[in-house]
Amino acid sequence: MDSGKVFLDRPSLLDELFEISHIRTIYHMFIAVLLIFCLSTLAVDYIDQGRLVLEFDLLFYAFGKLGTVTLAWFVMFAYTLFVPYCSLVLWGSLYHRIPSKLGLSLGMGFVLSAAQFYVLGHFPIHVVVQNQLPPASRFIVILEQIRFLMKSYSFMRETAPVIMKNQPKEGESPRFPTFSSYLYFLFCPTLIYRESYPRNTHIRWKYVGVTLGMILGCLFYGYFILVRLCIPVFRPSNSQPLSKRTMVLAVFHSILPGIMLLLLCFFAFLHCWLNLFGELLRFADRMFYKDWWNSTSFANYYRTWNVVVHDWLYYYGYRDFLRLSKRKCRTAAMLSVFIVSAAVHEYAMTMCFGFFYPVMFSLFAVLGAVFNFTMNDNRQSPVWNVIMWAFLFLGQGVQVCLYCQEWYAQIHCPRTGNSFLEMVTPRSWSCSYQT
């Protein structure tokens, strides 16, 4: 239980697979689909409006008010950089000098928790709500809020026990982590703090340029998926009333854009974005994900989809829960991690879209937990891989369908009051506009 994560010098799995020509062809197929999206948009605009111009109004809207986003990020970053580090140094300097160690720890913990709650808890929410940020800008602020909270917790969690165990000799000062190592940790693509990591000898600038180009390509890819496959279906019209039939058709129509958005988010963030920062910082351990696409169980899928977040949840959630319960509550530890993860995902979706609709929480915490125990690691047949993909397809279709319907319902049937019940009740349940 005392051993933590070990960082090694290893590349990302897709970088290794792209060396194989057969796998690289799949990547080329996705590029071809992106070109087809561009051509179809040009053709439709030329037929409808008589001009060959690609307009990206949705992108400009989604990433609006970037000045406010930048200012909010800088405040959160400056706070996370100085306050947790200085608090640790102050606490560590006094810990072995005064008799009331518990009182010191509780007092410092209370002050730091209050500061964390206000600056990394209340402040980002206030910025998002008060400035009415658009969806993508909201995502940036909220995801950075969550990242800084997880980073600062890992820093305190990894360094405080070392200071407590290692009492300095007479006349010596306690040894603290270097400020530069903490600064590096805030930017490197991991949520587990170490004073040093495996480092590459140089930066491959060609790799940086190609990766940055792929990130921009993914951005436009997502734009075309929404514009060509989602908005025309869910934008309100008078053609067909909402019914069980149209609802079922809408869910199945959303499967294709849903699974494409899932793969796009995986490739853009877990592969491109994290590898970009890893390369710029010469961070050598690039195992940000494993071969989740080969999973025959949802238990393995959850472990391999996002290794960066899974490591944090495993070491600071699951293992610490087992340590406190003396290894007697493994099921409760697993369920607690599921609930916390689902709640954070739902929080991010709620703050991004500006409405509460617990689709993500229901699929993750309820169905995800059930599948985790029923489709466990004992399932090794390839049939279970097919079943897993079928559930992923259907789940993504449900999410895209319900969130798109609620988005337009919020626009066309706005709330008439600010009661709690009205704020948490989805508008699409009672809105009478037709889709």
Coordinates of C-alpha atoms in Angstrom, one line a residue:
M1 CA 0.0 0.0 0.0
D2 CA 3.0 2.3 0.5
S3 CA 4.2 2.1 -3.1
G4 CA 3.0 4.9 -5.4
K5 CA 3.0 5.4 -9.1
V6 CA 6.3 4.8 -10.8
F7 CA 7.0 7.1 -13.8
L8 CA 9.0 5.5 -16.7
D9 CA 10.3 6.7 -20.0
R10 CA 7.7 5.4 -22.5
P11 CA 5.9 6.8 -25.6
S12 CA 2.1 7.1 -26.1
L13 CA 0.5 4.0 -27.5
L14 CA -0.9 5.8 -30.6
D15 CA 2.5 7.2 -31.5
E16 CA 3.8 3.6 -31.6
L17 CA 0.8 2.4 -33.5
F18 CA 1.1 5.1 -36.1
E19 CA 4.4 3.7 -37.1
I20 CA 2.5 0.8 -38.6
S21 CA 1.2 1.6 -42.0
H22 CA -2.1 -0.3 -41.6
I23 CA -3.0 1.7 -38.4
R24 CA -1.8 5.0 -40.0
T25 CA -4.4 4.4 -42.8
I26 CA -7.2 4.6 -40.3
Y27 CA -5.8 8.0 -39.3
H28 CA -5.8 9.0 -43.0
M29 CA -9.5 7.9 -43.3
F30 CA -10.5 10.4 -40.6
I31 CA -8.6 13.1 -42.4
A32 CA -10.5 12.3 -45.5
V33 CA -13.8 12.5 -43.6
L34 CA -12.8 16.0 -42.4
L35 CA -12.2 17.0 -46.0
I36 CA -15.6 15.7 -47.0
F37 CA -17.2 17.7 -44.3
C38 CA -15.5 20.9 -45.6
L39 CA -16.6 20.1 -49.2
S40 CA -20.2 19.4 -48.2
T41 CA -20.4 22.6 -46.2
L42 CA -19.0 24.6 -49.1
A43 CA -21.4 22.9 -51.5
V44 CA -24.5 23.5 -49.3
D45 CA -23.5 27.1 -48.7
Y46 CA -23.0 27.7 -52.4
I47 CA -26.4 26.1 -53.3
D48 CA -28.2 28.0 -50.5
Q49 CA -26.4 31.3 -50.6
G50 CA -24.5 31.4 -53.8
R51 CA -21.0 31.8 -52.2
L52 CA -18.0 29.6 -51.4
V53 CA -17.1 30.9 -48.0
L54 CA -16.6 28.8 -44.8
E55 CA -18.0 30.6 -41.9
F56 CA -17.1 29.6 -38.3
D57 CA -19.7 31.6 -36.4
L58 CA -20.2 28.7 -33.9
L59 CA -16.5 28.5 -33.1
F60 CA -16.3 32.3 -32.5
Y61 CA -19.3 32.1 -30.3
A62 CA -18.2 29.1 -28.3
F63 CA -14.7 30.6 -27.5
G64 CA -16.0 34.1 -26.9
K65 CA -14.8 36.4 -24.0
L66 CA -11.3 34.9 -24.0
G67 CA -9.9 37.9 -22.2
T68 CA -12.1 37.1 -19.2
V69 CA -11.1 33.5 -19.4
T70 CA -7.4 34.5 -19.4
L71 CA -7.7 36.7 -16.4
A72 CA -9.6 34.1 -14.5
W73 CA -7.0 31.5 -15.3
F74 CA -4.1 33.7 -14.2
V75 CA -5.8 34.4 -10.9
M76 CA -6.3 30.6 -10.3
F77 CA -2.8 29.8 -11.4
A78 CA -1.1 32.5 -9.3
Y79 CA -3.1 31.3 -6.2
T80 CA -2.3 27.6 -6.8
L81 CA 1.4 28.4 -7.4
F82 CA 2.0 30.5 -4.2
V83 CA -0.6 29.7 -1.5
P84 CA -0.4 25.9 -1.2
Y85 CA 3.4 26.0 -1.5
C86 CA 3.8 28.8 1.1
S87 CA 1.3 27.1 3.4
L88 CA 3.3 23.9 3.2
V89 CA 6.6 25.7 4.0
L90 CA 5.0 27.6 6.9
W91 CA 3.4 24.4 8.3
G92 CA 6.5 22.3 7.9
S93 CA 8.7 24.9 9.5
L94 CA 6.6 24.9 12.7
Y95 CA 5.5 21.2 12.7
H96 CA 8.6 19.8 14.6
R97 CA 9.0 22.9 16.8
I98 CA 5.8 23.2 18.7
P99 CA 4.1 20.5 20.9
S100 CA 0.6 20.9 19.5
K101 CA 1.1 19.3 16.2
L102 CA -2.5 18.3 15.7
G103 CA -3.7 21.8 16.5
L104 CA -1.3 23.3 14.1
S105 CA -2.3 20.9 11.3
L106 CA -6.0 21.4 11.9
G107 CA -5.6 25.2 12.0
M108 CA -3.5 25.4 8.9
G109 CA -5.7 22.9 7.2
F110 CA -8.9 24.9 8.0
V111 CA -7.3 28.2 6.7
L112 CA -6.0 26.5 3.5
S113 CA -9.4 24.8 2.9
A114 CA -11.2 28.1 3.3
A115 CA -8.9 29.7 0.8
Q116 CA -9.2 26.8 -1.6
F117 CA -13.0 27.0 -1.3
Y118 CA -13.1 30.7 -2.1
V119 CA -10.4 31.0 -4.9
L120 CA -10.6 27.6 -6.6
G121 CA -14.2 26.9 -5.6
H122 CA -16.4 30.0 -5.6
F123 CA -14.3 32.3 -7.8
P124 CA -14.4 30.3 -11.1
I125 CA -18.2 29.7 -10.7
H126 CA -18.7 33.4 -10.1
V127 CA -16.7 34.3 -13.3
V128 CA -18.6 31.7 -15.4
V129 CA -22.1 32.8 -14.2
Q130 CA -21.6 36.5 -13.7
N131 CA -20.0 37.0 -17.1
Q132 CA -22.3 34.5 -19.0
L133 CA -19.4 32.9 -20.7
P134 CA -20.1 30.8 -23.8
P135 CA -19.8 27.0 -23.6
A136 CA -16.2 26.4 -24.7
S137 CA -14.9 29.3 -22.5
R138 CA -16.8 27.9 -19.6
F139 CA -15.2 24.5 -20.2
I140 CA -11.7 26.1 -20.1
V141 CA -12.4 27.8 -16.7
I142 CA -14.1 24.9 -15.1
L143 CA -11.6 22.2 -16.2
E144 CA -8.7 24.4 -15.1
Q145 CA -10.5 24.8 -11.8
I146 CA -10.7 21.0 -11.4
R147 CA -7.1 20.6 -12.5
F148 CA -5.7 23.1 -10.1
L149 CA -7.7 21.5 -7.2
M150 CA -6.4 18.0 -8.1
K151 CA -2.8 19.3 -8.6
S152 CA -2.7 21.2 -5.3
Y153 CA -4.2 18.3 -3.4
S154 CA -1.6 15.9 -4.8
F155 CA 1.2 18.2 -3.9
M156 CA 0.0 18.5 -0.3
R157 CA -0.8 14.8 -0.1
E158 CA 2.6 13.6 -1.4
T159 CA 4.8 16.1 0.6
A160 CA 3.1 16.5 4.0
P161 CA 3.7 12.9 5.1
V162 CA 7.4 13.1 4.2
I163 CA 7.8 16.2 6.3
M164 CA 5.9 14.6 9.2
K165 CA 8.1 11.4 9.1
N166 CA 11.5 13.1 8.6
Q167 CA 12.3 15.2 11.7
P168 CA 15.3 17.4 11.1
K169 CA 18.4 17.2 13.2
E170 CA 19.2 19.8 15.8
G171 CA 20.2 23.0 14.1
E172 CA 19.0 21.9 10.6
S173 CA 15.9 23.2 8.7
P174 CA 13.3 20.9 7.3
R175 CA 13.7 19.9 3.7
F176 CA 11.0 21.1 1.4
P177 CA 10.2 20.5 -2.2
T178 CA 11.9 23.0 -4.5
F179 CA 9.7 25.8 -5.9
S180 CA 10.8 24.9 -9.4
S181 CA 9.7 21.3 -9.1
Y182 CA 6.3 22.5 -8.0
L183 CA 6.1 25.0 -10.8
Y184 CA 7.0 22.3 -13.3
F185 CA 4.4 20.0 -11.8
L186 CA 1.6 22.5 -12.4
F187 CA 2.2 22.3 -16.2
C188 CA 3.4 18.8 -16.8
P189 CA 0.8 16.3 -17.9
T190 CA 0.3 14.3 -14.7
L191 CA -1.8 14.7 -11.5
I192 CA 0.7 12.8 -9.3
Y193 CA 3.4 15.0 -7.7
R194 CA 7.0 14.0 -7.8
E195 CA 10.1 16.1 -7.2
S196 CA 11.5 14.8 -10.5
Y197 CA 10.3 12.9 -13.5
P198 CA 11.9 11.0 -16.3
R199 CA 12.9 13.7 -18.9
N200 CA 13.8 13.6 -22.6
T201 CA 17.1 15.0 -23.7
H202 CA 15.6 17.5 -26.2
I203 CA 12.4 18.9 -27.7
R204 CA 11.2 17.5 -31.1
W205 CA 9.9 20.8 -32.6
K206 CA 8.6 19.0 -35.7
Y207 CA 6.5 16.8 -33.4
V208 CA 5.3 19.9 -31.6
G209 CA 4.2 21.5 -34.9
V210 CA 2.4 18.4 -36.1
T211 CA 0.7 17.9 -32.8
L212 CA -0.5 21.5 -32.7
G213 CA -1.8 21.1 -36.2
M214 CA -3.8 18.0 -35.2
I215 CA -5.3 19.9 -32.2
L216 CA -6.5 22.6 -34.6
G217 CA -7.8 19.9 -37.0
C218 CA -9.8 18.3 -34.1
L219 CA -11.3 21.7 -33.3
F220 CA -12.6 22.1 -36.8
Y221 CA -13.6 18.5 -36.9
G222 CA -15.9 19.0 -33.8
Y223 CA -17.3 22.1 -35.4
F224 CA -18.3 20.3 -38.6
I225 CA -19.8 17.4 -36.6
L226 CA -22.1 19.8 -34.7
V227 CA -23.0 21.9 -37.7
R228 CA -23.6 19.1 -40.2
L229 CA -24.9 16.2 -37.9
C230 CA -26.4 17.8 -34.8
I231 CA -27.8 21.3 -35.3
P232 CA -29.9 20.4 -38.4
V233 CA -31.6 17.6 -36.5
F234 CA -32.2 19.3 -33.1
R235 CA -32.8 22.9 -34.2
P236 CA -36.6 23.6 -33.6
S237 CA -38.9 23.5 -36.6
N238 CA -42.5 23.0 -37.3
S239 CA -42.0 19.8 -39.3
Q240 CA -42.6 17.1 -36.7
P241 CA -43.9 17.1 -33.1
L242 CA -41.9 15.6 -30.4
S243 CA -43.1 12.0 -29.7
K244 CA -41.8 8.6 -28.6
R245 CA -41.1 7.8 -32.3
T246 CA -39.1 11.0 -32.9
M247 CA -37.3 10.6 -29.6
V248 CA -36.1 7.1 -30.5
L249 CA -35.1 8.2 -34.0
A250 CA -33.2 11.2 -32.5
V251 CA -31.3 8.9 -30.2
F252 CA -30.2 6.6 -32.9
H253 CA -29.4 9.5 -35.2
S254 CA -27.2 10.9 -32.5
I255 CA -25.1 7.7 -32.3
L256 CA -22.8 8.6 -35.2
P257 CA -22.0 12.2 -34.1
G258 CA -21.8 11.0 -30.4
I259 CA -19.2 8.3 -31.0
M260 CA -17.3 10.6 -33.3
L261 CA -17.2 13.3 -30.6
L262 CA -16.0 10.7 -28.1
L263 CA -13.1 9.6 -30.3
L264 CA -12.4 13.2 -31.1
C265 CA -12.2 14.2 -27.4
F266 CA -9.9 11.2 -26.7
F267 CA -7.6 12.0 -29.6
A268 CA -7.5 15.8 -29.2
F269 CA -7.0 15.9 -25.4
L270 CA -5.6 12.6 -24.1
H271 CA -3.2 12.1 -27.1
C272 CA -2.5 15.5 -28.8
W273 CA -2.9 18.0 -25.9
L274 CA -1.1 16.0 -23.3
N275 CA 1.7 15.0 -25.7
L276 CA 2.1 18.6 -26.7
F277 CA 2.8 19.7 -23.2
G278 CA 4.8 16.5 -22.5
E279 CA 7.1 17.3 -25.5
L280 CA 7.5 21.0 -24.6
L281 CA 8.4 20.1 -21.0
R282 CA 10.5 17.0 -22.1
F283 CA 8.2 14.9 -19.9
A284 CA 9.1 11.3 -20.8
D285 CA 6.3 9.2 -19.4
R286 CA 3.6 9.5 -22.1
M287 CA 1.3 6.7 -20.9
F288 CA -1.8 8.9 -20.7
Y289 CA -4.0 6.1 -21.8
K290 CA -3.8 2.4 -22.6
D291 CA -5.5 0.2 -25.3
W292 CA -9.1 0.9 -23.9
W293 CA -10.5 0.1 -27.4
N294 CA -9.6 -3.6 -26.8
S295 CA -11.4 -3.8 -23.5
T296 CA -13.8 -6.7 -22.9
S297 CA -15.0 -5.3 -19.6
F298 CA -16.1 -1.8 -18.4
A299 CA -13.8 -2.3 -15.4
N300 CA -10.8 -2.4 -17.8
Y301 CA -12.2 0.4 -19.9
Y302 CA -12.5 2.8 -16.9
R303 CA -8.9 2.0 -15.9
T304 CA -7.4 2.5 -19.4
W305 CA -9.4 5.3 -21.0
N306 CA -7.8 8.1 -19.0
V307 CA -4.8 6.9 -17.0
V308 CA -3.9 10.4 -15.8
V309 CA -7.2 10.9 -13.9
H310 CA -7.5 7.2 -13.0
D311 CA -4.1 7.4 -11.2
W312 CA -5.3 10.3 -9.1
L313 CA -8.6 8.6 -8.2
Y314 CA -6.8 5.3 -7.5
Y315 CA -4.0 6.6 -5.2
Y316 CA -5.9 9.4 -3.4
G317 CA -9.4 8.0 -3.5
Y318 CA -9.5 4.2 -3.7
R319 CA -6.3 3.4 -1.8
D320 CA -6.7 6.0 0.9
F321 CA -10.3 4.8 1.5
L322 CA -8.9 1.2 1.9
R323 CA -6.2 2.4 4.2
L324 CA -8.7 4.1 6.5
S325 CA -11.0 1.1 6.4
K326 CA -8.2 -1.3 6.9
R327 CA -8.9 -3.0 3.6
K328 CA -12.4 -4.1 4.7
C329 CA -14.6 -2.0 2.3
R330 CA -13.3 -2.6 -1.3
T331 CA -16.8 -2.4 -2.8
A332 CA -17.6 0.8 -0.9
A333 CA -14.2 2.3 -2.0
M334 CA -14.9 1.5 -5.6
L335 CA -18.4 2.9 -5.4
S336 CA -17.2 6.1 -3.7
V337 CA -14.7 6.7 -6.5
F338 CA -17.4 6.1 -9.1
I339 CA -19.8 8.6 -7.4
V340 CA -17.1 11.3 -7.0
S341 CA -16.0 10.9 -10.6
A342 CA -19.5 11.0 -11.9
A343 CA -20.4 14.1 -9.7
V344 CA -17.3 16.0 -11.0
H345 CA -18.2 15.0 -14.6
E346 CA -21.8 16.2 -14.1
Y347 CA -20.6 19.4 -12.5
A348 CA -18.4 20.2 -15.5
M349 CA -21.3 19.5 -17.9
T350 CA -23.7 21.6 -15.8
M351 CA -21.4 24.6 -15.7
C352 CA -20.5 24.3 -19.4
F353 CA -24.0 24.2 -20.7
G354 CA -25.5 26.4 -18.0
F355 CA -28.3 24.0 -17.0
F356 CA -28.7 20.9 -14.8
Y357 CA -29.6 17.7 -16.6
P358 CA -27.9 14.7 -14.9
V359 CA -27.6 12.6 -18.0
M360 CA -23.8 12.1 -17.5
F361 CA -24.2 11.3 -13.8
S362 CA -27.0 8.8 -14.4
L363 CA -25.0 7.0 -17.1
F364 CA -21.8 7.1 -15.2
A365 CA -22.7 6.6 -11.6
V366 CA -25.7 4.2 -12.1
L367 CA -25.3 2.3 -15.3
G368 CA -21.5 2.6 -15.3
A369 CA -21.2 1.2 -11.8
V370 CA -23.6 -1.7 -12.7
F371 CA -21.5 -2.5 -15.8
N372 CA -18.3 -2.2 -13.8
F373 CA -19.4 -5.1 -11.6
T374 CA -21.2 -7.2 -14.1
M375 CA -18.8 -6.8 -17.1
N376 CA -15.7 -7.3 -15.0
D377 CA -12.2 -8.6 -15.8
N378 CA -13.4 -12.2 -15.9
R379 CA -15.0 -11.4 -19.3
Q380 CA -12.3 -12.3 -21.9
S381 CA -14.3 -13.3 -25.0
P382 CA -14.2 -10.9 -28.0
V383 CA -18.0 -10.9 -27.8
W384 CA -17.7 -8.7 -24.7
N385 CA -15.7 -6.2 -26.6
V386 CA -18.5 -6.0 -29.2
I387 CA -21.0 -5.5 -26.3
M388 CA -18.9 -2.8 -24.7
W389 CA -18.7 -0.9 -28.0
A390 CA -22.5 -1.3 -28.5
F391 CA -23.1 0.3 -25.1
L392 CA -20.7 3.1 -25.8
F393 CA -22.4 3.8 -29.1
L394 CA -25.8 3.9 -27.4
G395 CA -24.7 5.9 -24.4
Q396 CA -23.1 8.6 -26.6
G397 CA -26.2 8.8 -28.7
V398 CA -28.4 9.3 -25.6
Q399 CA -26.1 12.0 -24.3
V400 CA -25.9 14.0 -27.5
C401 CA -29.6 13.7 -28.1
L402 CA -30.7 14.7 -24.6
Y403 CA -28.2 17.5 -24.2
C404 CA -29.0 19.0 -27.6
Q405 CA -32.8 18.9 -26.9
E406 CA -32.3 20.6 -23.5
W407 CA -30.0 23.2 -25.1
Y408 CA -32.8 24.4 -27.4
A409 CA -35.5 24.0 -24.8
Q410 CA -33.5 26.4 -22.5
I411 CA -33.5 28.9 -25.4
H412 CA -37.1 28.7 -26.5
C413 CA -38.7 28.0 -23.1
P414 CA -36.7 30.0 -20.6
R415 CA -37.3 29.8 -16.9
T416 CA -40.0 32.1 -15.5
G417 CA -38.7 32.0 -11.9
N418 CA -35.6 31.2 -9.9
S419 CA -36.9 28.6 -7.5
F420 CA -34.7 25.6 -6.8
L421 CA -37.2 23.1 -8.3
E422 CA -37.4 25.1 -11.5
M423 CA -33.6 25.4 -11.8
V424 CA -33.0 21.7 -11.5
T425 CA -36.0 20.5 -13.6
P426 CA -35.0 20.0 -17.3
R427 CA -36.9 22.4 -19.6
S428 CA -37.2 19.8 -22.3
W429 CA -39.6 17.8 -20.1
S430 CA -42.2 20.6 -20.2
C431 CA -41.3 22.8 -23.2
S432 CA -43.9 22.6 -25.9
Y433 CA -41.8 23.7 -28.8
Q434 CA -41.6 21.2 -31.7
T435 CA -38.5 19.5 -33.1

